[in-house]
mmCIF file with all atom_site columns, C-alpha atoms in Angstrom:
data_model
loop_
_atom_site.group_PDB
_atom_site.id
_atom_site.type_symbol
_atom_site.label_atom_id
_atom_site.label_alt_id
_atom_site.label_comp_id
_atom_site.label_asym_id
_atom_site.label_entity_id
_atom_site.label_seq_id
_atom_site.pdbx_PDB_ins_code
_atom_site.Cartn_x
_atom_site.Cartn_y
_atom_site.Cartn_z
_atom_site.occupancy
_atom_site.B_iso_or_equiv
_atom_site.pdbx_formal_charge
_atom_site.auth_seq_id
_atom_site.auth_comp_id
_atom_site.auth_asym_id
_atom_site.auth_atom_id
_atom_site.pdbx_PDB_model_num
ATOM 1   C CA . SER A 1 1   ? 96.485  103.427 124.801 1.00 0.00 ? 1   SER A CA 1
ATOM 2   C CA . ARG A 1 2   ? 99.377  105.782 124.388 1.00 0.00 ? 2   ARG A CA 1
ATOM 3   C CA . TRP A 1 3   ? 98.365  106.698 120.808 1.00 0.00 ? 3   TRP A CA 1
ATOM 4   C CA . ARG A 1 4   ? 95.368  108.928 120.288 1.00 0.00 ? 4   ARG A CA 1
ATOM 5   C CA . GLN A 1 5   ? 93.197  107.700 117.469 1.00 0.00 ? 5   GLN A CA 1
ATOM 6   C CA . GLY A 1 6   ? 89.755  108.372 116.149 1.00 0.00 ? 6   GLY A CA 1
ATOM 7   C CA . ARG A 1 7   ? 86.910  105.886 116.149 1.00 0.00 ? 7   ARG A CA 1
ATOM 8   C CA . PRO A 1 8   ? 87.405  102.755 114.020 1.00 0.00 ? 8   PRO A CA 1
ATOM 9   C CA . GLY A 1 9   ? 86.835  103.728 110.409 1.00 0.00 ? 9   GLY A CA 1
ATOM 10  C CA . SER A 1 10  ? 87.183  107.391 111.288 1.00 0.00 ? 10  SER A CA 1
ATOM 11  C CA . SER A 1 11  ? 89.017  109.740 109.004 1.00 0.00 ? 11  SER A CA 1
ATOM 12  C CA . LEU A 1 12  ? 89.410  112.376 111.706 1.00 0.00 ? 12  LEU A CA 1
ATOM 13  C CA . SER A 1 13  ? 91.520  112.475 114.834 1.00 0.00 ? 13  SER A CA 1
ATOM 14  C CA . ALA A 1 14  ? 90.281  112.029 118.383 1.00 0.00 ? 14  ALA A CA 1
ATOM 15  C CA . SER A 1 15  ? 89.930  115.786 118.744 1.00 0.00 ? 15  SER A CA 1
ATOM 16  C CA . GLY A 1 16  ? 87.800  115.911 115.605 1.00 0.00 ? 16  GLY A CA 1
ATOM 17  C CA . THR A 1 17  ? 89.933  118.631 114.085 1.00 0.00 ? 17  THR A CA 1
ATOM 18  C CA . GLY A 1 18  ? 92.127  116.583 111.795 1.00 0.00 ? 18  GLY A CA 1
ATOM 19  C CA . ILE A 1 19  ? 95.285  118.135 113.248 1.00 0.00 ? 19  ILE A CA 1
ATOM 20  C CA . SER A 1 20  ? 96.051  115.579 115.937 1.00 0.00 ? 20  SER A CA 1
ATOM 21  C CA . GLY A 1 21  ? 99.676  115.521 114.788 1.00 0.00 ? 21  GLY A CA 1
ATOM 22  C CA . LEU A 1 22  ? 100.135 118.740 116.758 1.00 0.00 ? 22  LEU A CA 1
ATOM 23  C CA . GLN A 1 23  ? 99.095  117.182 120.073 1.00 0.00 ? 23  GLN A CA 1
ATOM 24  C CA . PRO A 1 24  ? 101.565 115.466 122.415 1.00 0.00 ? 24  PRO A CA 1
ATOM 25  C CA . GLY A 1 25  ? 101.496 111.679 122.235 1.00 0.00 ? 25  GLY A CA 1
ATOM 26  C CA . SER A 1 26  ? 99.626  111.507 118.936 1.00 0.00 ? 26  SER A CA 1
ATOM 27  C CA . VAL A 1 27  ? 100.442 109.935 115.595 1.00 0.00 ? 27  VAL A CA 1
ATOM 28  C CA . PRO A 1 28  ? 101.401 112.744 113.164 1.00 0.00 ? 28  PRO A CA 1
ATOM 29  C CA . ALA A 1 29  ? 100.384 110.753 110.066 1.00 0.00 ? 29  ALA A CA 1
ATOM 30  C CA . ARG A 1 30  ? 96.889  109.913 111.388 1.00 0.00 ? 30  ARG A CA 1
ATOM 31  C CA . PRO A 1 31  ? 95.132  112.770 109.513 1.00 0.00 ? 31  PRO A CA 1
ATOM 32  C CA . LEU A 1 32  ? 96.623  111.465 106.254 1.00 0.00 ? 32  LEU A CA 1
ATOM 33  C CA . LEU A 1 33  ? 94.396  108.363 106.426 1.00 0.00 ? 33  LEU A CA 1
ATOM 34  C CA . VAL A 1 34  ? 91.016  108.696 104.701 1.00 0.00 ? 34  VAL A CA 1
ATOM 35  C CA . GLN A 1 35  ? 88.876  105.556 104.760 1.00 0.00 ? 35  GLN A CA 1
ATOM 36  C CA . PRO A 1 36  ? 85.525  104.754 103.148 1.00 0.00 ? 36  PRO A CA 1
ATOM 37  C CA . GLY A 1 37  ? 82.553  104.217 105.427 1.00 0.00 ? 37  GLY A CA 1
ATOM 38  C CA . ALA A 1 38  ? 81.618  101.022 107.213 1.00 0.00 ? 38  ALA A CA 1
ATOM 39  C CA . ALA A 1 39  ? 80.085  98.096  105.337 1.00 0.00 ? 39  ALA A CA 1
ATOM 40  C CA . GLY A 1 40  ? 76.614  98.597  106.818 1.00 0.00 ? 40  GLY A CA 1
ATOM 41  C CA . ARG A 1 41  ? 76.099  102.071 105.353 1.00 0.00 ? 41  ARG A CA 1
ATOM 42  C CA . GLY A 1 42  ? 75.476  100.901 101.801 1.00 0.00 ? 42  GLY A CA 1
ATOM 43  C CA . ILE A 1 43  ? 75.924  103.016 98.691  1.00 0.00 ? 43  ILE A CA 1
ATOM 44  C CA . TRP A 1 44  ? 73.085  105.530 98.468  1.00 0.00 ? 44  TRP A CA 1
ATOM 45  C CA . PRO A 1 45  ? 72.078  106.587 102.016 1.00 0.00 ? 45  PRO A CA 1
ATOM 46  C CA . GLY A 1 46  ? 73.089  110.173 101.282 1.00 0.00 ? 46  GLY A CA 1
ATOM 47  C CA . LEU A 1 47  ? 76.333  111.746 102.362 1.00 0.00 ? 47  LEU A CA 1
ATOM 48  C CA . ALA A 1 48  ? 77.786  109.881 105.309 1.00 0.00 ? 48  ALA A CA 1
ATOM 49  C CA . PRO A 1 49  ? 78.870  111.836 108.389 1.00 0.00 ? 49  PRO A CA 1
ATOM 50  C CA . LEU A 1 50  ? 82.374  113.192 107.885 1.00 0.00 ? 50  LEU A CA 1
ATOM 51  C CA . ALA A 1 51  ? 83.937  110.926 110.522 1.00 0.00 ? 51  ALA A CA 1
ATOM 52  C CA . GLU A 1 52  ? 82.248  107.837 109.045 1.00 0.00 ? 52  GLU A CA 1
ATOM 53  C CA . GLY A 1 53  ? 83.304  107.960 105.413 1.00 0.00 ? 53  GLY A CA 1
ATOM 54  C CA . GLY A 1 54  ? 81.990  111.366 104.336 1.00 0.00 ? 54  GLY A CA 1
ATOM 55  C CA . VAL A 1 55  ? 85.486  112.785 103.945 1.00 0.00 ? 55  VAL A CA 1
ATOM 56  C CA . TRP A 1 56  ? 86.361  109.810 101.721 1.00 0.00 ? 56  TRP A CA 1
ATOM 57  C CA . ILE A 1 57  ? 83.301  110.398 99.503  1.00 0.00 ? 57  ILE A CA 1
ATOM 58  C CA . ILE A 1 58  ? 84.103  114.115 99.127  1.00 0.00 ? 58  ILE A CA 1
ATOM 59  C CA . ALA A 1 59  ? 87.795  113.431 98.449  1.00 0.00 ? 59  ALA A CA 1
ATOM 60  C CA . SER A 1 60  ? 86.906  110.710 95.923  1.00 0.00 ? 60  SER A CA 1
ATOM 61  C CA . PHE A 1 61  ? 84.541  113.021 94.061  1.00 0.00 ? 61  PHE A CA 1
ATOM 62  C CA . PHE A 1 62  ? 87.126  115.771 93.716  1.00 0.00 ? 62  PHE A CA 1
ATOM 63  C CA . LEU A 1 63  ? 89.833  113.253 92.823  1.00 0.00 ? 63  LEU A CA 1
ATOM 64  C CA . LEU A 1 64  ? 87.646  111.791 90.065  1.00 0.00 ? 64  LEU A CA 1
ATOM 65  C CA . VAL A 1 65  ? 86.781  115.220 88.644  1.00 0.00 ? 65  VAL A CA 1
ATOM 66  C CA . SER A 1 66  ? 90.389  116.437 88.735  1.00 0.00 ? 66  SER A CA 1
ATOM 67  C CA . VAL A 1 67  ? 91.856  113.273 87.179  1.00 0.00 ? 67  VAL A CA 1
ATOM 68  C CA . CYS A 1 68  ? 89.284  113.267 84.363  1.00 0.00 ? 68  CYS A CA 1
ATOM 69  C CA . ALA A 1 69  ? 89.836  117.000 83.769  1.00 0.00 ? 69  ALA A CA 1
ATOM 70  C CA . TRP A 1 70  ? 93.570  116.388 83.595  1.00 0.00 ? 70  TRP A CA 1
ATOM 71  C CA . TRP A 1 71  ? 93.002  113.618 81.043  1.00 0.00 ? 71  TRP A CA 1
ATOM 72  C CA . VAL A 1 72  ? 90.908  115.965 78.883  1.00 0.00 ? 72  VAL A CA 1
ATOM 73  C CA . ARG A 1 73  ? 93.642  118.607 79.148  1.00 0.00 ? 73  ARG A CA 1
ATOM 74  C CA . THR A 1 74  ? 96.317  116.079 78.170  1.00 0.00 ? 74  THR A CA 1
ATOM 75  C CA . TYR A 1 75  ? 94.307  114.950 75.149  1.00 0.00 ? 75  TYR A CA 1
ATOM 76  C CA . LEU A 1 76  ? 93.474  118.480 73.995  1.00 0.00 ? 76  LEU A CA 1
ATOM 77  C CA . ARG A 1 77  ? 97.063  119.715 74.421  1.00 0.00 ? 77  ARG A CA 1
ATOM 78  C CA . ALA A 1 78  ? 98.357  116.798 72.353  1.00 0.00 ? 78  ALA A CA 1
ATOM 79  C CA . GLN A 1 79  ? 95.752  117.533 69.691  1.00 0.00 ? 79  GLN A CA 1
ATOM 80  C CA . ALA A 1 80  ? 96.549  121.266 69.644  1.00 0.00 ? 80  ALA A CA 1
ATOM 81  C CA . LEU A 1 81  ? 100.276 120.604 69.290  1.00 0.00 ? 81  LEU A CA 1
ATOM 82  C CA . GLY A 1 82  ? 99.779  117.998 66.569  1.00 0.00 ? 82  GLY A CA 1
ATOM 83  C CA . MET A 1 83  ? 101.280 115.260 68.727  1.00 0.00 ? 83  MET A CA 1
ATOM 84  C CA . GLY A 1 84  ? 100.231 111.643 69.102  1.00 0.00 ? 84  GLY A CA 1
ATOM 85  C CA . LYS A 1 85  ? 97.589  110.890 71.690  1.00 0.00 ? 85  LYS A CA 1
ATOM 86  C CA . HIS A 1 86  ? 99.199  107.697 72.964  1.00 0.00 ? 86  HIS A CA 1
ATOM 87  C CA . VAL A 1 87  ? 100.149 109.271 76.318  1.00 0.00 ? 87  VAL A CA 1
ATOM 88  C CA . ALA A 1 88  ? 96.543  110.338 76.925  1.00 0.00 ? 88  ALA A CA 1
ATOM 89  C CA . TRP A 1 89  ? 95.282  106.836 76.125  1.00 0.00 ? 89  TRP A CA 1
ATOM 90  C CA . ALA A 1 90  ? 97.917  105.234 78.365  1.00 0.00 ? 90  ALA A CA 1
ATOM 91  C CA . PHE A 1 91  ? 96.789  107.573 81.141  1.00 0.00 ? 91  PHE A CA 1
ATOM 92  C CA . ALA A 1 92  ? 93.180  106.552 80.383  1.00 0.00 ? 92  ALA A CA 1
ATOM 93  C CA . SER A 1 93  ? 94.049  102.927 81.169  1.00 0.00 ? 93  SER A CA 1
ATOM 94  C CA . ALA A 1 94  ? 95.253  103.974 84.628  1.00 0.00 ? 94  ALA A CA 1
ATOM 95  C CA . ILE A 1 95  ? 92.069  106.015 85.078  1.00 0.00 ? 95  ILE A CA 1
ATOM 96  C CA . TRP A 1 96  ? 90.061  102.917 84.096  1.00 0.00 ? 96  TRP A CA 1
ATOM 97  C CA . LEU A 1 97  ? 91.750  100.904 86.871  1.00 0.00 ? 97  LEU A CA 1
ATOM 98  C CA . PHE A 1 98  ? 91.025  103.734 89.312  1.00 0.00 ? 98  PHE A CA 1
ATOM 99  C CA . LEU A 1 99  ? 87.350  103.790 88.253  1.00 0.00 ? 99  LEU A CA 1
ATOM 100 C CA . VAL A 1 100 ? 86.964  100.012 88.450  1.00 0.00 ? 100 VAL A CA 1
ATOM 101 C CA . LEU A 1 101 ? 88.494  99.692  91.930  1.00 0.00 ? 101 LEU A CA 1
ATOM 102 C CA . GLY A 1 102 ? 87.146  102.922 93.415  1.00 0.00 ? 102 GLY A CA 1
ATOM 103 C CA . LEU A 1 103 ? 83.739  103.348 91.782  1.00 0.00 ? 103 LEU A CA 1
ATOM 104 C CA . PHE A 1 104 ? 82.338  100.410 89.773  1.00 0.00 ? 104 PHE A CA 1
ATOM 105 C CA . ARG A 1 105 ? 83.418  97.569  92.083  1.00 0.00 ? 105 ARG A CA 1
ATOM 106 C CA . PRO A 1 106 ? 82.058  99.166  95.301  1.00 0.00 ? 106 PRO A CA 1
ATOM 107 C CA . ILE A 1 107 ? 78.760  100.011 93.573  1.00 0.00 ? 107 ILE A CA 1
ATOM 108 C CA . LEU A 1 108 ? 78.378  96.435  92.307  1.00 0.00 ? 108 LEU A CA 1
ATOM 109 C CA . MET A 1 109 ? 79.285  95.035  95.742  1.00 0.00 ? 109 MET A CA 1
ATOM 110 C CA . GLY A 1 110 ? 76.825  97.360  97.497  1.00 0.00 ? 110 GLY A CA 1
ATOM 111 C CA . SER A 1 111 ? 79.113  99.291  99.833  1.00 0.00 ? 111 SER A CA 1
ATOM 112 C CA . TRP A 1 112 ? 81.809  101.937 99.657  1.00 0.00 ? 112 TRP A CA 1
ATOM 113 C CA . SER A 1 113 ? 83.775  99.920  102.222 1.00 0.00 ? 113 SER A CA 1
ATOM 114 C CA . HIS A 1 114 ? 85.065  97.764  99.337  1.00 0.00 ? 114 HIS A CA 1
ATOM 115 C CA . ALA A 1 115 ? 86.838  100.754 97.762  1.00 0.00 ? 115 ALA A CA 1
ATOM 116 C CA . VAL A 1 116 ? 90.508  101.589 98.183  1.00 0.00 ? 116 VAL A CA 1
ATOM 117 C CA . PRO A 1 117 ? 91.241  103.787 101.221 1.00 0.00 ? 117 PRO A CA 1
ATOM 118 C CA . TYR A 1 118 ? 93.529  106.784 100.818 1.00 0.00 ? 118 TYR A CA 1
ATOM 119 C CA . GLY A 1 119 ? 96.682  106.450 102.870 1.00 0.00 ? 119 GLY A CA 1
ATOM 120 C CA . ILE A 1 120 ? 100.134 104.977 102.577 1.00 0.00 ? 120 ILE A CA 1
ATOM 121 C CA . PHE A 1 121 ? 99.842  101.749 104.545 1.00 0.00 ? 121 PHE A CA 1
ATOM 122 C CA . SER A 1 122 ? 96.052  101.446 104.402 1.00 0.00 ? 122 SER A CA 1
ATOM 123 C CA . HIS A 1 123 ? 96.028  101.138 100.612 1.00 0.00 ? 123 HIS A CA 1
ATOM 124 C CA . LEU A 1 124 ? 98.856  98.579  100.784 1.00 0.00 ? 124 LEU A CA 1
ATOM 125 C CA . ASP A 1 125 ? 96.811  96.549  103.292 1.00 0.00 ? 125 ASP A CA 1
ATOM 126 C CA . TRP A 1 126 ? 93.791  96.818  100.989 1.00 0.00 ? 126 TRP A CA 1
ATOM 127 C CA . THR A 1 127 ? 95.878  95.622  98.031  1.00 0.00 ? 127 THR A CA 1
ATOM 128 C CA . ASN A 1 128 ? 97.201  92.666  100.034 1.00 0.00 ? 128 ASN A CA 1
ATOM 129 C CA . ASN A 1 129 ? 93.685  91.679  101.145 1.00 0.00 ? 129 ASN A CA 1
ATOM 130 C CA . PHE A 1 130 ? 92.392  92.021  97.560  1.00 0.00 ? 130 PHE A CA 1
ATOM 131 C CA . SER A 1 131 ? 95.245  89.821  96.363  1.00 0.00 ? 131 SER A CA 1
ATOM 132 C CA . LEU A 1 132 ? 94.536  87.122  98.941  1.00 0.00 ? 132 LEU A CA 1
ATOM 133 C CA . GLN A 1 133 ? 90.802  87.213  98.278  1.00 0.00 ? 133 GLN A CA 1
ATOM 134 C CA . TYR A 1 134 ? 90.941  86.974  94.470  1.00 0.00 ? 134 TYR A CA 1
ATOM 135 C CA . GLY A 1 135 ? 94.022  84.879  93.816  1.00 0.00 ? 135 GLY A CA 1
ATOM 136 C CA . ASN A 1 136 ? 97.513  85.793  94.812  1.00 0.00 ? 136 ASN A CA 1
ATOM 137 C CA . LEU A 1 137 ? 98.725  88.535  92.468  1.00 0.00 ? 137 LEU A CA 1
ATOM 138 C CA . PHE A 1 138 ? 102.330 87.731  93.321  1.00 0.00 ? 138 PHE A CA 1
ATOM 139 C CA . TYR A 1 139 ? 102.043 84.419  91.445  1.00 0.00 ? 139 TYR A CA 1
ATOM 140 C CA . ASN A 1 140 ? 100.225 85.856  88.426  1.00 0.00 ? 140 ASN A CA 1
ATOM 141 C CA . PRO A 1 141 ? 102.724 85.985  85.529  1.00 0.00 ? 141 PRO A CA 1
ATOM 142 C CA . PHE A 1 142 ? 100.911 88.871  83.802  1.00 0.00 ? 142 PHE A CA 1
ATOM 143 C CA . HIS A 1 143 ? 101.019 90.916  87.002  1.00 0.00 ? 143 HIS A CA 1
ATOM 144 C CA . ALA A 1 144 ? 104.725 90.131  87.338  1.00 0.00 ? 144 ALA A CA 1
ATOM 145 C CA . LEU A 1 145 ? 105.385 91.216  83.747  1.00 0.00 ? 145 LEU A CA 1
ATOM 146 C CA . SER A 1 146 ? 103.468 94.461  84.215  1.00 0.00 ? 146 SER A CA 1
ATOM 147 C CA . ILE A 1 147 ? 105.487 95.312  87.330  1.00 0.00 ? 147 ILE A CA 1
ATOM 148 C CA . VAL A 1 148 ? 108.753 94.471  85.547  1.00 0.00 ? 148 VAL A CA 1
ATOM 149 C CA . PHE A 1 149 ? 107.833 96.699  82.598  1.00 0.00 ? 149 PHE A CA 1
ATOM 150 C CA . LEU A 1 150 ? 106.635 99.496  84.898  1.00 0.00 ? 150 LEU A CA 1
ATOM 151 C CA . TYR A 1 151 ? 109.847 99.624  86.911  1.00 0.00 ? 151 TYR A CA 1
ATOM 152 C CA . GLY A 1 152 ? 111.946 98.798  83.853  1.00 0.00 ? 152 GLY A CA 1
ATOM 153 C CA . SER A 1 153 ? 110.544 101.713 81.869  1.00 0.00 ? 153 SER A CA 1
ATOM 154 C CA . ALA A 1 154 ? 111.037 104.051 84.839  1.00 0.00 ? 154 ALA A CA 1
ATOM 155 C CA . LEU A 1 155 ? 114.652 102.880 85.067  1.00 0.00 ? 155 LEU A CA 1
ATOM 156 C CA . LEU A 1 156 ? 115.212 103.371 81.331  1.00 0.00 ? 156 LEU A CA 1
ATOM 157 C CA . PHE A 1 157 ? 113.719 106.884 81.432  1.00 0.00 ? 157 PHE A CA 1
ATOM 158 C CA . ALA A 1 158 ? 115.957 107.761 84.391  1.00 0.00 ? 158 ALA A CA 1
ATOM 159 C CA . MET A 1 159 ? 119.024 106.375 82.605  1.00 0.00 ? 159 MET A CA 1
ATOM 160 C CA . HIS A 1 160 ? 118.139 108.331 79.458  1.00 0.00 ? 160 HIS A CA 1
ATOM 161 C CA . GLY A 1 161 ? 117.718 111.562 81.419  1.00 0.00 ? 161 GLY A CA 1
ATOM 162 C CA . ALA A 1 162 ? 120.983 111.002 83.276  1.00 0.00 ? 162 ALA A CA 1
ATOM 163 C CA . THR A 1 163 ? 122.797 110.350 80.001  1.00 0.00 ? 163 THR A CA 1
ATOM 164 C CA . ILE A 1 164 ? 121.449 113.547 78.425  1.00 0.00 ? 164 ILE A CA 1
ATOM 165 C CA . LEU A 1 165 ? 122.467 115.527 81.504  1.00 0.00 ? 165 LEU A CA 1
ATOM 166 C CA . ALA A 1 166 ? 125.907 113.934 81.521  1.00 0.00 ? 166 ALA A CA 1
ATOM 167 C CA . VAL A 1 167 ? 126.642 114.832 77.886  1.00 0.00 ? 167 VAL A CA 1
ATOM 168 C CA . SER A 1 168 ? 124.967 118.261 77.927  1.00 0.00 ? 168 SER A CA 1
ATOM 169 C CA . ARG A 1 169 ? 128.341 119.987 78.136  1.00 0.00 ? 169 ARG A CA 1
ATOM 170 C CA . PHE A 1 170 ? 129.133 118.360 74.778  1.00 0.00 ? 170 PHE A CA 1
ATOM 171 C CA . GLY A 1 171 ? 125.852 119.499 73.206  1.00 0.00 ? 171 GLY A CA 1
ATOM 172 C CA . GLY A 1 172 ? 123.925 116.287 73.860  1.00 0.00 ? 172 GLY A CA 1
ATOM 173 C CA . ASP A 1 173 ? 120.921 118.238 75.114  1.00 0.00 ? 173 ASP A CA 1
ATOM 174 C CA . ARG A 1 174 ? 120.348 119.542 71.570  1.00 0.00 ? 174 ARG A CA 1
ATOM 175 C CA . GLU A 1 175 ? 119.481 116.103 70.184  1.00 0.00 ? 175 GLU A CA 1
ATOM 176 C CA . LEU A 1 176 ? 116.215 117.335 68.687  1.00 0.00 ? 176 LEU A CA 1
ATOM 177 C CA . GLU A 1 177 ? 117.992 119.981 66.598  1.00 0.00 ? 177 GLU A CA 1
ATOM 178 C CA . GLN A 1 178 ? 120.310 117.421 65.000  1.00 0.00 ? 178 GLN A CA 1
#
């Protein structure tokens, strides 16, 4: 075909360098896709070859360590400043979802192939397949409410920030001093 791609399930380009976006006729976003290994590999066969899910395992390990370290930092900074720890615990709920979908579920199902791939469209495809397999999330009222509150809170925070910026010439940015 006209597009150069790696092997199915590969996280590397056809050249094996991961920089296929620099070659004529290639897909520039191809190196941004990192997929777990194939279903037949299982969970504990050792580190998979890099082109067959090994990059995903390495990236997942460092992602897990960095996200948990950031949570500890968030908690300790809030404690040191005498602030509430509600932000750290809200972040912990997102980490729990990440752990369930990326670590616990694949281990219980016996293969890393059930985990979420890293990539823009690949993780959306995974989410759609998960939704179709376990009941359509689009018709779940609790899922709908969580999405509404997620986007609604983001909109309210943006409106609050815009309001503070708009009235800063009148001293509105000093609201904490008042």
